[in-house]
mmCIF file of C-alpha atoms and ligand atoms in Angstrom:
data_model
loop_
_atom_site.group_PDB
_atom_site.id
_atom_site.type_symbol
_atom_site.label_atom_id
_atom_site.label_comp_id
_atom_site.label_asym_id
_atom_site.label_seq_id
_atom_site.Cartn_x
_atom_site.Cartn_y
_atom_site.Cartn_z
ATOM 1 C CA MET A 2 106.543 141.923 163.663
ATOM 2 C CA ARG A 3 108.173 141.745 160.118
ATOM 3 C CA TYR A 4 111.959 141.465 160.258
ATOM 4 C CA ALA A 5 114.397 141.770 157.357
ATOM 5 C CA ILE A 6 117.377 139.632 157.817
ATOM 6 C CA LEU A 7 120.742 140.630 156.219
ATOM 7 C CA GLY A 8 123.811 138.233 156.110
ATOM 8 C CA ASP A 9 127.334 138.855 155.840
ATOM 9 C CA ILE A 10 127.484 142.386 154.407
ATOM 10 C CA HIS A 11 131.127 142.315 154.439
ATOM 11 C CA ALA A 12 131.796 146.081 153.667
ATOM 12 C CA ASN A 13 130.027 146.132 150.375
ATOM 13 C CA LEU A 14 128.312 149.418 150.588
ATOM 14 C CA THR A 15 127.157 149.187 147.056
ATOM 15 C CA ALA A 16 125.119 145.975 147.874
ATOM 16 C CA LEU A 17 124.144 147.246 151.091
ATOM 17 C CA GLU A 18 122.652 150.567 149.863
ATOM 18 C CA THR A 19 120.844 148.531 147.089
ATOM 19 C CA VAL A 20 119.185 146.178 149.758
ATOM 20 C CA LEU A 21 118.286 148.969 151.919
ATOM 21 C CA ARG A 22 116.393 150.738 149.117
ATOM 22 C CA ALA A 23 114.807 147.506 148.108
ATOM 23 C CA LEU A 24 113.333 147.102 151.726
ATOM 24 C CA GLU A 25 111.707 150.600 151.563
ATOM 25 C CA PRO A 26 108.469 149.522 150.312
ATOM 26 C CA MET A 27 108.477 146.300 152.131
ATOM 27 C CA GLY A 28 106.927 147.447 155.320
ATOM 28 C CA VAL A 29 109.659 145.972 157.514
ATOM 29 C CA ASP A 30 109.662 146.813 161.318
ATOM 30 C CA GLN A 31 113.130 145.948 162.088
ATOM 31 C CA ILE A 32 116.331 145.094 160.069
ATOM 32 C CA LEU A 33 118.511 142.384 161.567
ATOM 33 C CA SER A 34 122.001 141.317 160.700
ATOM 34 C CA VAL A 35 123.627 137.893 161.281
ATOM 35 C CA GLY A 36 127.252 139.545 161.389
ATOM 36 C CA ASP A 37 130.287 139.942 159.358
ATOM 37 C CA LEU A 38 129.398 143.521 158.723
ATOM 38 C CA VAL A 39 133.064 144.050 157.528
ATOM 39 C CA GLY A 40 136.037 142.064 156.232
ATOM 40 C CA TYR A 41 136.576 141.438 152.347
ATOM 41 C CA GLY A 42 135.027 144.637 151.156
ATOM 42 C CA PRO A 43 136.402 148.131 150.660
ATOM 43 C CA SER A 44 134.034 150.200 152.701
ATOM 44 C CA PRO A 45 134.035 149.302 156.465
ATOM 45 C CA LYS A 46 133.606 152.582 157.825
ATOM 46 C CA GLU A 47 130.704 153.713 155.515
ATOM 47 C CA THR A 48 129.200 150.204 156.053
ATOM 48 C CA ILE A 49 129.379 150.722 159.874
ATOM 49 C CA GLU A 50 127.783 154.102 159.630
ATOM 50 C CA ARG A 51 125.047 152.907 157.454
ATOM 51 C CA VAL A 52 124.173 150.014 159.636
ATOM 52 C CA ARG A 53 124.068 152.169 162.730
ATOM 53 C CA GLU A 54 122.132 155.046 160.979
ATOM 54 C CA ALA A 55 119.489 152.435 159.811
ATOM 55 C CA GLY A 56 119.195 150.965 163.458
ATOM 56 C CA ILE A 57 120.107 147.564 162.339
ATOM 57 C CA LEU A 58 120.567 145.096 165.192
ATOM 58 C CA SER A 59 123.522 142.841 164.590
ATOM 59 C CA VAL A 60 125.415 140.057 166.122
ATOM 60 C CA ARG A 61 129.226 139.642 165.716
ATOM 61 C CA GLY A 62 130.834 137.615 163.183
ATOM 62 C CA ASN A 63 134.340 136.171 162.883
ATOM 63 C CA HIS A 64 135.486 138.916 160.518
ATOM 64 C CA ASP A 65 134.080 141.550 162.868
ATOM 65 C CA GLU A 66 136.268 140.078 165.571
ATOM 66 C CA ALA A 67 139.459 140.022 163.388
ATOM 67 C CA CYS A 68 138.847 143.447 161.885
ATOM 68 C CA SER A 69 138.131 144.925 165.324
ATOM 69 C CA GLY A 70 141.277 143.460 166.906
ATOM 70 C CA ARG A 71 139.223 141.185 169.297
ATOM 71 C CA MET A 72 140.957 138.101 167.608
ATOM 72 C CA GLU A 73 143.821 137.271 165.516
ATOM 73 C CA PRO A 74 142.722 136.152 162.076
ATOM 74 C CA LEU A 75 145.014 132.993 162.373
ATOM 75 C CA PHE A 76 142.719 130.763 160.374
ATOM 76 C CA PHE A 77 141.942 132.989 157.817
ATOM 77 C CA SER A 78 142.929 132.708 153.974
ATOM 78 C CA ASP A 79 145.679 135.099 152.877
ATOM 79 C CA SER A 80 143.584 137.446 151.263
ATOM 80 C CA ALA A 81 140.978 137.598 154.259
ATOM 81 C CA ARG A 82 143.726 138.134 156.688
ATOM 82 C CA ARG A 83 145.309 140.878 154.388
ATOM 83 C CA VAL A 84 141.833 142.715 154.360
ATOM 84 C CA ALA A 85 141.377 142.277 158.045
ATOM 85 C CA GLU A 86 144.653 144.077 158.617
ATOM 86 C CA TRP A 87 143.807 146.781 156.160
ATOM 87 C CA THR A 88 140.341 147.282 157.730
ATOM 88 C CA ARG A 89 141.933 147.594 161.234
ATOM 89 C CA GLY A 90 143.974 150.524 159.773
ATOM 90 C CA GLU A 91 140.741 152.289 158.198
ATOM 91 C CA LEU A 92 138.551 151.992 161.421
ATOM 92 C CA SER A 93 138.638 154.392 164.437
ATOM 93 C CA ASP A 94 139.116 153.009 167.912
ATOM 94 C CA ALA A 95 135.493 153.813 168.445
ATOM 95 C CA GLU A 96 134.447 151.850 165.452
ATOM 96 C CA LYS A 97 136.422 148.861 166.409
ATOM 97 C CA CYS A 98 135.053 149.000 170.066
ATOM 98 C CA TRP A 99 131.746 149.183 168.646
ATOM 99 C CA LEU A 100 132.328 146.026 166.341
ATOM 100 C CA ALA A 101 134.094 144.251 169.161
ATOM 101 C CA ASP A 102 131.197 144.956 171.617
ATOM 102 C CA LEU A 103 128.336 143.434 169.319
ATOM 103 C CA PRO A 104 126.699 140.441 170.930
ATOM 104 C CA LEU A 105 127.400 136.888 169.820
ATOM 105 C CA THR A 106 123.739 135.791 169.921
ATOM 106 C CA LEU A 107 120.440 137.708 170.043
ATOM 107 C CA ASP A 108 117.097 136.425 171.433
ATOM 108 C CA LEU A 109 114.175 138.527 169.788
ATOM 109 C CA GLU A 110 110.441 138.336 169.600
ATOM 110 C CA GLY A 111 109.836 135.216 167.306
ATOM 111 C CA CYS A 112 113.599 134.502 166.495
ATOM 112 C CA SER A 113 117.227 134.195 167.536
ATOM 113 C CA LEU A 114 120.243 135.335 165.843
ATOM 114 C CA ALA A 115 123.880 133.973 165.805
ATOM 115 C CA HIS A 116 126.632 134.260 163.121
ATOM 116 C CA ALA A 117 127.595 130.658 162.771
ATOM 117 C CA THR A 118 125.797 128.399 165.386
ATOM 118 C CA TYR A 119 123.559 129.263 168.268
ATOM 119 C CA ASP A 120 125.466 126.711 170.409
ATOM 120 C CA TYR A 121 129.149 127.630 170.969
ATOM 121 C CA PRO A 122 128.652 130.932 169.112
ATOM 122 C CA ARG A 123 132.260 132.057 169.739
ATOM 123 C CA GLU A 124 133.869 129.002 167.805
ATOM 124 C CA PHE A 125 132.192 130.132 164.446
ATOM 125 C CA ARG A 126 131.503 126.494 163.362
ATOM 126 C CA ARG A 127 130.215 126.038 159.818
ATOM 127 C CA VAL A 128 126.736 124.469 159.371
ATOM 128 C CA THR A 129 127.207 122.283 156.209
ATOM 129 C CA THR A 130 125.361 119.218 157.427
ATOM 130 C CA LEU A 131 122.000 118.502 158.968
ATOM 131 C CA ARG A 132 123.760 117.382 161.992
ATOM 132 C CA ASP A 133 125.543 120.647 162.355
ATOM 133 C CA ALA A 134 122.257 122.345 162.912
ATOM 134 C CA ARG A 135 120.876 119.933 165.675
ATOM 135 C CA ALA A 136 122.359 121.658 168.812
ATOM 136 C CA THR A 137 121.233 125.150 167.526
ATOM 137 C CA LEU A 138 117.606 123.828 166.951
ATOM 138 C CA GLU A 139 117.643 122.301 170.528
ATOM 139 C CA ARG A 140 118.987 125.469 172.288
ATOM 140 C CA ILE A 141 117.097 128.399 170.802
ATOM 141 C CA PRO A 142 114.252 129.703 172.906
ATOM 142 C CA SER A 143 112.317 130.639 169.936
ATOM 143 C CA ARG A 144 111.263 128.726 166.766
ATOM 144 C CA VAL A 145 113.640 130.238 164.313
ATOM 145 C CA CYS A 146 117.255 131.023 164.404
ATOM 146 C CA PHE A 147 118.933 132.977 161.549
ATOM 147 C CA VAL A 148 122.626 132.405 160.861
ATOM 148 C CA GLY A 149 125.130 133.528 158.179
ATOM 149 C CA HIS A 150 128.792 132.409 157.950
ATOM 150 C CA THR A 151 128.538 130.110 154.934
ATOM 151 C CA HIS A 152 127.136 132.737 152.563
ATOM 152 C CA VAL A 153 124.837 130.164 151.213
ATOM 153 C CA PRO A 154 121.008 130.544 151.615
ATOM 154 C CA VAL A 155 119.451 127.486 152.888
ATOM 155 C CA ALA A 156 116.836 126.503 155.542
ATOM 156 C CA ILE A 157 117.081 123.421 157.805
ATOM 157 C CA LEU A 158 113.736 122.404 159.234
ATOM 158 C CA GLN A 159 112.719 120.141 162.222
ATOM 159 C CA ARG A 160 109.101 119.328 161.545
ATOM 160 C CA GLU A 161 108.150 117.905 165.005
ATOM 161 C CA ALA A 162 109.304 118.413 168.548
ATOM 162 C CA GLY A 163 111.702 115.973 169.634
ATOM 163 C CA SER A 164 112.197 114.462 166.112
ATOM 164 C CA HIS A 165 115.899 113.772 165.002
ATOM 165 C CA GLU A 166 114.588 114.025 161.235
ATOM 166 C CA LEU A 167 115.763 117.183 159.799
ATOM 167 C CA THR A 168 115.213 118.280 156.100
ATOM 168 C CA TYR A 169 117.010 121.016 154.025
ATOM 169 C CA SER A 170 114.689 123.387 151.890
ATOM 170 C CA VAL A 171 116.216 126.021 149.459
ATOM 171 C CA SER A 172 112.571 127.213 148.851
ATOM 172 C CA SER A 173 112.476 131.119 148.526
ATOM 173 C CA ASP A 174 108.951 131.110 150.070
ATOM 174 C CA LEU A 175 108.569 128.932 153.288
ATOM 175 C CA ASP A 176 105.449 128.582 155.333
ATOM 176 C CA LEU A 177 106.756 127.732 158.727
ATOM 177 C CA SER A 178 103.345 127.313 160.458
ATOM 178 C CA ALA A 179 103.745 123.582 160.550
ATOM 179 C CA THR A 180 107.488 123.547 161.439
ATOM 180 C CA HIS A 181 108.702 123.003 164.997
ATOM 181 C CA ARG A 182 112.075 124.694 164.737
ATOM 182 C CA ALA A 183 114.155 126.206 161.772
ATOM 183 C CA LEU A 184 117.623 127.155 161.323
ATOM 184 C CA ILE A 185 117.682 129.704 158.228
ATOM 185 C CA ASN A 186 120.670 131.256 156.280
ATOM 186 C CA PRO A 187 119.345 134.271 154.462
ATOM 187 C CA GLY A 188 122.532 134.119 152.241
ATOM 188 C CA SER A 189 124.877 137.037 151.736
ATOM 189 C CA VAL A 190 124.461 140.743 151.027
ATOM 190 C CA GLY A 191 127.931 141.492 150.150
ATOM 191 C CA GLN A 192 129.596 138.296 149.022
ATOM 192 C CA PRO A 193 127.231 135.688 147.769
ATOM 193 C CA ARG A 194 128.719 132.108 147.354
ATOM 194 C CA ASP A 195 125.941 130.233 145.744
ATOM 195 C CA GLU A 196 126.939 131.180 142.241
ATOM 196 C CA ASP A 197 124.314 133.779 142.021
ATOM 197 C CA PRO A 198 125.963 137.074 142.361
ATOM 198 C CA ARG A 199 122.891 139.096 143.264
ATOM 199 C CA ALA A 200 122.504 140.371 147.046
ATOM 200 C CA ALA A 201 120.514 138.099 149.168
ATOM 201 C CA PHE A 202 118.291 138.906 152.150
ATOM 202 C CA GLY A 203 115.519 137.267 154.126
ATOM 203 C CA ILE A 204 111.984 138.646 155.243
ATOM 204 C CA PHE A 205 110.513 136.987 158.124
ATOM 205 C CA ASP A 206 106.931 137.637 159.130
ATOM 206 C CA VAL A 207 106.428 136.377 162.627
ATOM 207 C CA GLU A 208 102.747 136.346 162.950
ATOM 208 C CA ARG A 209 102.203 134.685 159.563
ATOM 209 C CA SER A 210 105.082 132.336 159.989
ATOM 210 C CA ARG A 211 106.290 133.068 156.748
ATOM 211 C CA TYR A 212 109.913 133.377 155.638
ATOM 212 C CA GLN A 213 110.768 134.712 152.097
ATOM 213 C CA LEU A 214 114.195 134.941 150.540
ATOM 214 C CA HIS A 215 114.884 137.812 148.093
ATOM 215 C CA ARG A 216 117.625 138.444 145.378
ATOM 216 C CA VAL A 217 118.460 141.959 144.063
ATOM 217 C CA PRO A 218 120.980 142.730 141.361
ATOM 218 C CA TYR A 219 123.356 145.744 142.288
ATOM 219 C CA ASP A 220 126.120 147.412 140.471
ATOM 220 C CA ILE A 221 128.892 144.965 140.787
ATOM 221 C CA ALA A 222 131.189 146.759 138.356
ATOM 222 C CA GLN A 223 131.167 149.842 140.805
ATOM 223 C CA GLU A 224 131.879 147.532 143.602
ATOM 224 C CA ALA A 225 134.597 145.831 141.959
ATOM 225 C CA GLU A 226 136.052 149.310 140.989
ATOM 226 C CA ARG A 227 135.856 150.160 144.726
ATOM 227 C CA VAL A 228 137.731 147.019 145.597
ATOM 228 C CA ARG A 229 140.511 147.682 143.221
ATOM 229 C CA ARG A 230 140.871 151.318 144.145
ATOM 230 C CA ALA A 231 141.177 150.474 147.787
ATOM 231 C CA GLY A 232 144.282 148.301 147.014
ATOM 232 C CA ILE A 233 142.958 145.091 148.551
ATOM 233 C CA PRO A 234 143.327 141.758 146.525
ATOM 234 C CA SER A 235 141.681 142.121 143.065
ATOM 235 C CA PHE A 236 140.492 138.478 143.442
ATOM 236 C CA LEU A 237 137.885 139.741 145.739
ATOM 237 C CA ALA A 238 136.508 141.832 143.137
ATOM 238 C CA GLU A 239 136.451 138.806 140.502
ATOM 239 C CA ARG A 240 134.569 136.581 143.135
ATOM 240 C CA LEU A 241 131.861 139.230 143.335
ATOM 241 C CA GLU A 242 131.178 138.970 139.632
ATOM 242 C CA LEU A 243 131.054 135.221 139.944
ATOM 243 C CA GLY A 244 128.972 134.895 143.071
ATOM 244 C CA VAL A 245 131.524 132.368 144.701
HETATM 245 ZN ZN1 ZN B 301 131.263 135.912 156.266
#
């Protein structure tokens, strides 16, 4: 089984289309998403349509909850809240129901998915330290859990069962055959925040225990223009150009 893992697409249709084109020759069996399909970006309807058309399996992110009306964006920044409200006005009731009904976690052959952490998935806790990853690594039924939320590509590895020692890896080519468990963030398709503005995605080959991170440039000027035309805060176009 060969998966592609897409993180935090955030209604950036230009980046999503570019990533899907890049995947075509890669021989992927299934495309996965770790949530936040919408929010921040100007093309929520088209993004949902494209995700469904491509048969992408997705979990639900905090922005998917806010944009579908499943929760109020109380802890969102001002611009994120404004776009969540704008997105609610753009989406049909059927689209909002579809988003609201996405699962919080998924257990698949060879890996699990959650938006933020696998333990307490509804709380959308940020994984910023090794310690934040520990409960997820203890609870997942498979060896690898893919998560999003921070928009920063990184892997946290537990080499041996029962070991409290965890390590970070920012390698773009990981051999996981000698790793007991791994929590991996494939970065963000639609709003990278690691100062590399290219769209990010991961490829996981279950049989070969190999994970690779890919980056593809996309037409940021076109996407920035879509942001400005939609009338959502123009700061969201500028951050795409900077990758923050
Ligand atoms: Zn996000």
